[in-house]
Coordinates of C-alpha atoms and ligand atoms in Angstrom, one line a residue:
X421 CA 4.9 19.5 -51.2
X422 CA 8.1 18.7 -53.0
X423 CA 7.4 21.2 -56.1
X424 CA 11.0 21.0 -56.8
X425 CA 11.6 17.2 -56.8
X426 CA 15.3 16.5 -58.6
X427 CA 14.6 19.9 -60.3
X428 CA 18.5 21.3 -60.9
X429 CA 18.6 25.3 -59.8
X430 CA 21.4 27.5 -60.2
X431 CA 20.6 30.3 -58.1
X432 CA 23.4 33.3 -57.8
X433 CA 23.5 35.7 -54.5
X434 CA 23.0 32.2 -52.3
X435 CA 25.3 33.7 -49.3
X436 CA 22.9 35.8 -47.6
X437 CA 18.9 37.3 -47.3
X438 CA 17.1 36.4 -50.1
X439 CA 19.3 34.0 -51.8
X440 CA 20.1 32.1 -49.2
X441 CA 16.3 32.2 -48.1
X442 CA 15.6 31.0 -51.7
X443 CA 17.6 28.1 -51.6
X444 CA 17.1 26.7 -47.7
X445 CA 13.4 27.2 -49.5
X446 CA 14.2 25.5 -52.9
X447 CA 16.4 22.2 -51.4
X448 CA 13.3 22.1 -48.7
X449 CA 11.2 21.3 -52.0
X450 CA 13.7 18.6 -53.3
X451 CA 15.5 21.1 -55.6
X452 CA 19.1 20.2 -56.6
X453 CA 20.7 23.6 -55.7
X454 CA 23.9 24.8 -57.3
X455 CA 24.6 28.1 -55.1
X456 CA 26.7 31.3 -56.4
X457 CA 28.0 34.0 -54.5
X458 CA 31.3 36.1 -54.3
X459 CA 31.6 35.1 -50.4
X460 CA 32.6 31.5 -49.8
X461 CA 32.3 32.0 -46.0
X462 CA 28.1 32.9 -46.8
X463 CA 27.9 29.9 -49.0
X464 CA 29.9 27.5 -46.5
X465 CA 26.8 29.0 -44.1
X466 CA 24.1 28.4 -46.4
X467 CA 25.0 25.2 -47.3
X468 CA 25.2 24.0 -43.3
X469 CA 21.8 25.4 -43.1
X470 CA 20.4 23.2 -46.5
X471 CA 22.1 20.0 -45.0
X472 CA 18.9 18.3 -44.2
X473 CA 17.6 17.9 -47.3
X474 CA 15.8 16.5 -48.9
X475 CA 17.2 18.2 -52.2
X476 CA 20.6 18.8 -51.8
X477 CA 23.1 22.2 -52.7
X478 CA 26.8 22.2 -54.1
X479 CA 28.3 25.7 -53.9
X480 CA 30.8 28.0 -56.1
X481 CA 32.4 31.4 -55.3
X482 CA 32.2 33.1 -58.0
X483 CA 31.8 37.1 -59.2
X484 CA 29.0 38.0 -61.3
X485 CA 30.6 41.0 -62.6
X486 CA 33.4 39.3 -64.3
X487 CA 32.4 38.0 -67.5
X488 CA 34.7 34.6 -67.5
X489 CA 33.6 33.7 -63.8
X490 CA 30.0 33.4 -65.0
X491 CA 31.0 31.6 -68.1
X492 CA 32.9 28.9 -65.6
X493 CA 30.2 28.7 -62.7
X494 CA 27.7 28.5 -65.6
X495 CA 29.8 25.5 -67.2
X496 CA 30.5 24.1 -64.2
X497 CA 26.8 24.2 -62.4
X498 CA 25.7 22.0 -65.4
X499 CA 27.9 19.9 -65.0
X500 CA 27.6 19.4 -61.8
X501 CA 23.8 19.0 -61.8
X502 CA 23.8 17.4 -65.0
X503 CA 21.9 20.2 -66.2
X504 CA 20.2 23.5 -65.6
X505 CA 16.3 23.7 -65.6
X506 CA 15.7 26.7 -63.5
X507 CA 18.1 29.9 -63.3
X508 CA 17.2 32.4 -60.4
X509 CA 19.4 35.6 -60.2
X510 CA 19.8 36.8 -56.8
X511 CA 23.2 38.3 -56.1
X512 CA 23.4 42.3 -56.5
X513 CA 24.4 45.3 -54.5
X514 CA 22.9 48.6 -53.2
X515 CA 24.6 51.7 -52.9
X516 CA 22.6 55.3 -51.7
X517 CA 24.1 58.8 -52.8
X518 CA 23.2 62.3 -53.1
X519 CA 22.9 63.1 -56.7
X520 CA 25.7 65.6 -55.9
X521 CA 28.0 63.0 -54.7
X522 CA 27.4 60.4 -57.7
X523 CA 30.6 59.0 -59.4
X524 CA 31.2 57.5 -62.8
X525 CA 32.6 54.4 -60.5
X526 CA 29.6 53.8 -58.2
X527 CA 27.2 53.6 -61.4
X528 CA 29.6 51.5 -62.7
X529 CA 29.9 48.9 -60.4
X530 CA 26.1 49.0 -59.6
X531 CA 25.5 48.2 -63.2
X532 CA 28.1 45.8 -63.4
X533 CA 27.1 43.5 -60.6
X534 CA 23.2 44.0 -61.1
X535 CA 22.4 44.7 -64.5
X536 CA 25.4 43.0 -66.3
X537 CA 25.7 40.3 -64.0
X538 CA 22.0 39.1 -64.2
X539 CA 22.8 39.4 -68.3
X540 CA 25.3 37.5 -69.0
X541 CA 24.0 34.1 -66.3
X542 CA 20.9 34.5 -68.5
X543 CA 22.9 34.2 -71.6
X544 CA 25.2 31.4 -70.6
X545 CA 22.3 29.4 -68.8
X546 CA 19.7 29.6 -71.8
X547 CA 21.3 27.0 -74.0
X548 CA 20.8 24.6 -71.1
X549 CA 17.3 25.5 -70.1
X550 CA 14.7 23.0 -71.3
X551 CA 12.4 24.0 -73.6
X552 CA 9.0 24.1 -72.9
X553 CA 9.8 23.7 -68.9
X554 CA 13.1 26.2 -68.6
X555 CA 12.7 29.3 -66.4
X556 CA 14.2 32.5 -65.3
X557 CA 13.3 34.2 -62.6
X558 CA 15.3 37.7 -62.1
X559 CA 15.3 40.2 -58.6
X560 CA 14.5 43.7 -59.4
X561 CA 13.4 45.8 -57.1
X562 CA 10.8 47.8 -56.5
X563 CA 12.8 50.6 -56.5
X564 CA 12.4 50.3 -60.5
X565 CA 9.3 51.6 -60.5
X566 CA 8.9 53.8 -57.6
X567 CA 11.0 56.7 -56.5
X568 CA 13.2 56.4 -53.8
X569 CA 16.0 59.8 -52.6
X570 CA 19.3 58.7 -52.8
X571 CA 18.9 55.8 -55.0
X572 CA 19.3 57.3 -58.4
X573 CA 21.8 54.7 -59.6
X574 CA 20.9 51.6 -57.9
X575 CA 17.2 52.0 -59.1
X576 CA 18.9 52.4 -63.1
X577 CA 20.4 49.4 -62.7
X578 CA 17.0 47.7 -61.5
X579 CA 15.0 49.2 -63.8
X580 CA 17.2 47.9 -66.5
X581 CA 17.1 44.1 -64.9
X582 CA 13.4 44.8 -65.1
X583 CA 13.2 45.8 -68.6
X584 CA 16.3 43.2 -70.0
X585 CA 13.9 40.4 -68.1
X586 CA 10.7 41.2 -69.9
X587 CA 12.5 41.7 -73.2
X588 CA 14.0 38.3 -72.6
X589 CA 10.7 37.1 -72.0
X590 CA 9.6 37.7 -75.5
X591 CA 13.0 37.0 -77.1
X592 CA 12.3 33.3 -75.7
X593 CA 8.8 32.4 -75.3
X594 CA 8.7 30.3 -78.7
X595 CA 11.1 28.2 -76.7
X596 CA 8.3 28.0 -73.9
X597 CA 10.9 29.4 -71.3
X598 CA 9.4 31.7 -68.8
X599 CA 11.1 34.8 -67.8
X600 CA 9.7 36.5 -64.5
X601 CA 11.5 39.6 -62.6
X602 CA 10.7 39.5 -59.3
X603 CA 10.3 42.9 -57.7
X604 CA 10.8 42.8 -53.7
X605 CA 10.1 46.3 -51.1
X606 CA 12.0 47.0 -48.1
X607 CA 13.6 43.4 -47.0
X608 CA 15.3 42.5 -43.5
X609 CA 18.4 41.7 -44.9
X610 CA 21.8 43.2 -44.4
X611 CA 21.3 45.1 -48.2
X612 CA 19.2 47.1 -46.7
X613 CA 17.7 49.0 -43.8
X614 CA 17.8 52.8 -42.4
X615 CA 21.6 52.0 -41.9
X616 CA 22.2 52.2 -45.7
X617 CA 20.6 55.9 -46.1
X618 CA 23.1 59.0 -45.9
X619 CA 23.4 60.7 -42.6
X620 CA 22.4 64.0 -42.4
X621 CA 19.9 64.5 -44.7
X622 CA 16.5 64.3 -45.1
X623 CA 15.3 60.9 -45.2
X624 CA 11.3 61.4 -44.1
X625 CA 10.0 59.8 -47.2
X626 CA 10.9 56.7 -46.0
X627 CA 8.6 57.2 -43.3
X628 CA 6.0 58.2 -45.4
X629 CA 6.0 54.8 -48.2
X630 CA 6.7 52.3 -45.0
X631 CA 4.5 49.6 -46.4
X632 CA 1.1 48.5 -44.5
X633 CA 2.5 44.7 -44.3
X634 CA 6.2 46.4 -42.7
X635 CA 9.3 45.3 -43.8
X636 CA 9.5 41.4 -45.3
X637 CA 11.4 39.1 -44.0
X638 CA 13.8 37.4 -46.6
X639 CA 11.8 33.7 -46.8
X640 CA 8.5 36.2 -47.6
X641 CA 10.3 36.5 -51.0
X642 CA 12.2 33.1 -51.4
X643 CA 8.6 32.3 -51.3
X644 CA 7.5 34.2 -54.1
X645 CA 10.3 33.0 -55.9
X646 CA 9.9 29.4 -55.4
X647 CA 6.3 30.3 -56.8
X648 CA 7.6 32.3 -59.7
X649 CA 10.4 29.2 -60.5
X650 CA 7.5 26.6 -60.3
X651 CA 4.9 24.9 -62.3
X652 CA 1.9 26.8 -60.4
X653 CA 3.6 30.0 -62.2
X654 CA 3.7 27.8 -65.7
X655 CA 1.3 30.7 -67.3
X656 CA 3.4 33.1 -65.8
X657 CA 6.2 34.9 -68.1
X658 CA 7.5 38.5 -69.0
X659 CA 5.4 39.9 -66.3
X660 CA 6.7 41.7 -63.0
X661 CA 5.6 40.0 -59.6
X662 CA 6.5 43.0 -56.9
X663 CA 5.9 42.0 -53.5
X664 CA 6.6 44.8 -51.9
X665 CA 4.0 44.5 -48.7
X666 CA 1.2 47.5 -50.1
X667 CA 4.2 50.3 -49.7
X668 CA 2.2 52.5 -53.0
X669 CA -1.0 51.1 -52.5
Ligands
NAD1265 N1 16.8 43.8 -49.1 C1 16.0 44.5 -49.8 O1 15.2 45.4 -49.2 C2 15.8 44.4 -51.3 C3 14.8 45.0 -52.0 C4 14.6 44.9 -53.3 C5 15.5 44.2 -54.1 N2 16.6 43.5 -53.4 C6 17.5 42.7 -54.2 O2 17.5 41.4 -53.7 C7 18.8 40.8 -54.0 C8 19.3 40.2 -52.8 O3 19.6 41.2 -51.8 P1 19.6 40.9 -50.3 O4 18.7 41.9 -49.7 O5 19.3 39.5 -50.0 O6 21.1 41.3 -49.9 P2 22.3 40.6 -49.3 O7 23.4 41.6 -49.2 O8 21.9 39.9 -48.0 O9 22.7 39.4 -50.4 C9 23.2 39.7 -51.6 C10 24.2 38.6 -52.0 O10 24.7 38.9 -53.3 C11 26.1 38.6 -53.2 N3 26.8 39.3 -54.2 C12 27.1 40.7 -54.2 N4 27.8 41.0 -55.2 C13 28.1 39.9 -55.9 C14 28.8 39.6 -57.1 N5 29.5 40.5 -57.8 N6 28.9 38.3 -57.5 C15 28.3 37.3 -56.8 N7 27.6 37.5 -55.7 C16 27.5 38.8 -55.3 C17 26.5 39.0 -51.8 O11 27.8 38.3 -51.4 C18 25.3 38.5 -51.0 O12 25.5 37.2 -50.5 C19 19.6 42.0 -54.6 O13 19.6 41.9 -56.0 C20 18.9 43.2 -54.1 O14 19.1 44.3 -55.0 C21 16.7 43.6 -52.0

């Protein structure tokens, strides 16, 4: 099934878990892949891994948090694709901290790179999407919904992906461009993990939410992407997919 025959992707965060796992997923479909990601040495990896086609991937380092960076990768992934018909936002960061030990920098750059990043590729990809076929597809988390200790500031900066993408999703539906956050739970990727909570304190919830289908592995949720960026999803906009494995069923 080549959903994603010739179909021209700019996807950001391509250099590791999901991203990556999105576009070995997406060029496996036929997409024309232009990857993003502030580490050249995950891209040069990803890349190796999409080298057999039968879509094909060109890379960029770039930094989603810096607003001329985007403008340029944006620029330049049309044209290198001659075009943009599908924009998936991957890249983003996680940090866990005690409310007590919460600085004005670490909800800064959390914001930055999630919330501001996922922005301004929307805005600067828009004007290239098609109308009636373009479609966004932004990560969230499932953390944007659901309480989680020690993850005040990274689930802000979710929640606010979450809301900017179904705002979006009204702002351009008369263009017939789809906006769809995609909301992942607990993924095996080096984001996230028991080795990301704070030592010493008292980390039993997790226990307690571990979901009934465990913890996903990355191409779970390139998989729901590749749904969420395709023509099966073509009724789909401004509504949240989470696929977080049952963990608040
Ligand atoms: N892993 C999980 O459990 C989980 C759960 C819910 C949501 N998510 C979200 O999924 C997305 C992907 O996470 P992952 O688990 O694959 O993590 P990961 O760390 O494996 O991949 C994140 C990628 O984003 C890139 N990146 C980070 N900052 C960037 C920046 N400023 N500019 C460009 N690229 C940048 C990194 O270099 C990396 O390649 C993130 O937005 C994350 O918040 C992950």
């Amino acid at each position: 099934m080549n959903r994603f025959d010739r179909v021209k992707v700019l996807l950001t965060g391509a250099g590791s878990g999901i991203g990556r796992a999105t576009a070995l997923r997406l060029v496996s479909e036929g997409a024309e892949v232009y990857a993003v990601d502030l580490s050249g040495a995950g891209l040069a990896e990803t890349a190796a891994a999409a080298g057999g086609g039968p879509g094909r991937i060109l890379t960029r380092t770039a930094d989603a948090a810096d607003e001329a960076a985007v403008v340029e990768a944006v620029r330049a992934a049309a044209d290198g694709l001659g075009g943009i018909d599908v924009l998936v936002n991957v890249a983003g960061i996680h940090r866990t901290t005690p409310i007590e030990q919460l600085t004005v920098a670490d909800m800064e750059q959390l914001f930055r790179v999630n919330t501001v990043g996922t922005a301004l590729f929307c805005r600067e990809a828009l004007p290239h999407l098609p109308h009636g076929s373009g479609v966004i597809v932004n990560v969230a988390s499932s953390a944007a919904a659901h309480g989680n200790p020690y993850m005040t500031a990274y689930a802000a900066s979710k929640g606010a992906v979450l809301g900017f993408s179904l705002s979006l999703a009204a702002e351009v539906a008369h263009q017939g461009i789809r906006v769809v956050p995609v909301s992942p739970g607990s993924v095996a990727t080096p984001l996230a993990g028991p080795h990301v909570l704070p030592a010493g304190l008292d980390t039993s919830y997790y226990g307690r939410i571990r979901a009934p289908f465990g913890t996903a592995e990355p191409e779970q949720i390139a998989g729901v992407i590749a749904f969420a960026a395709s023509r099966d999803a073509g009724y789909l906009t401004g509504a949240e997919i989470r696929a977080d494995g049952g963990s608040h069923i």
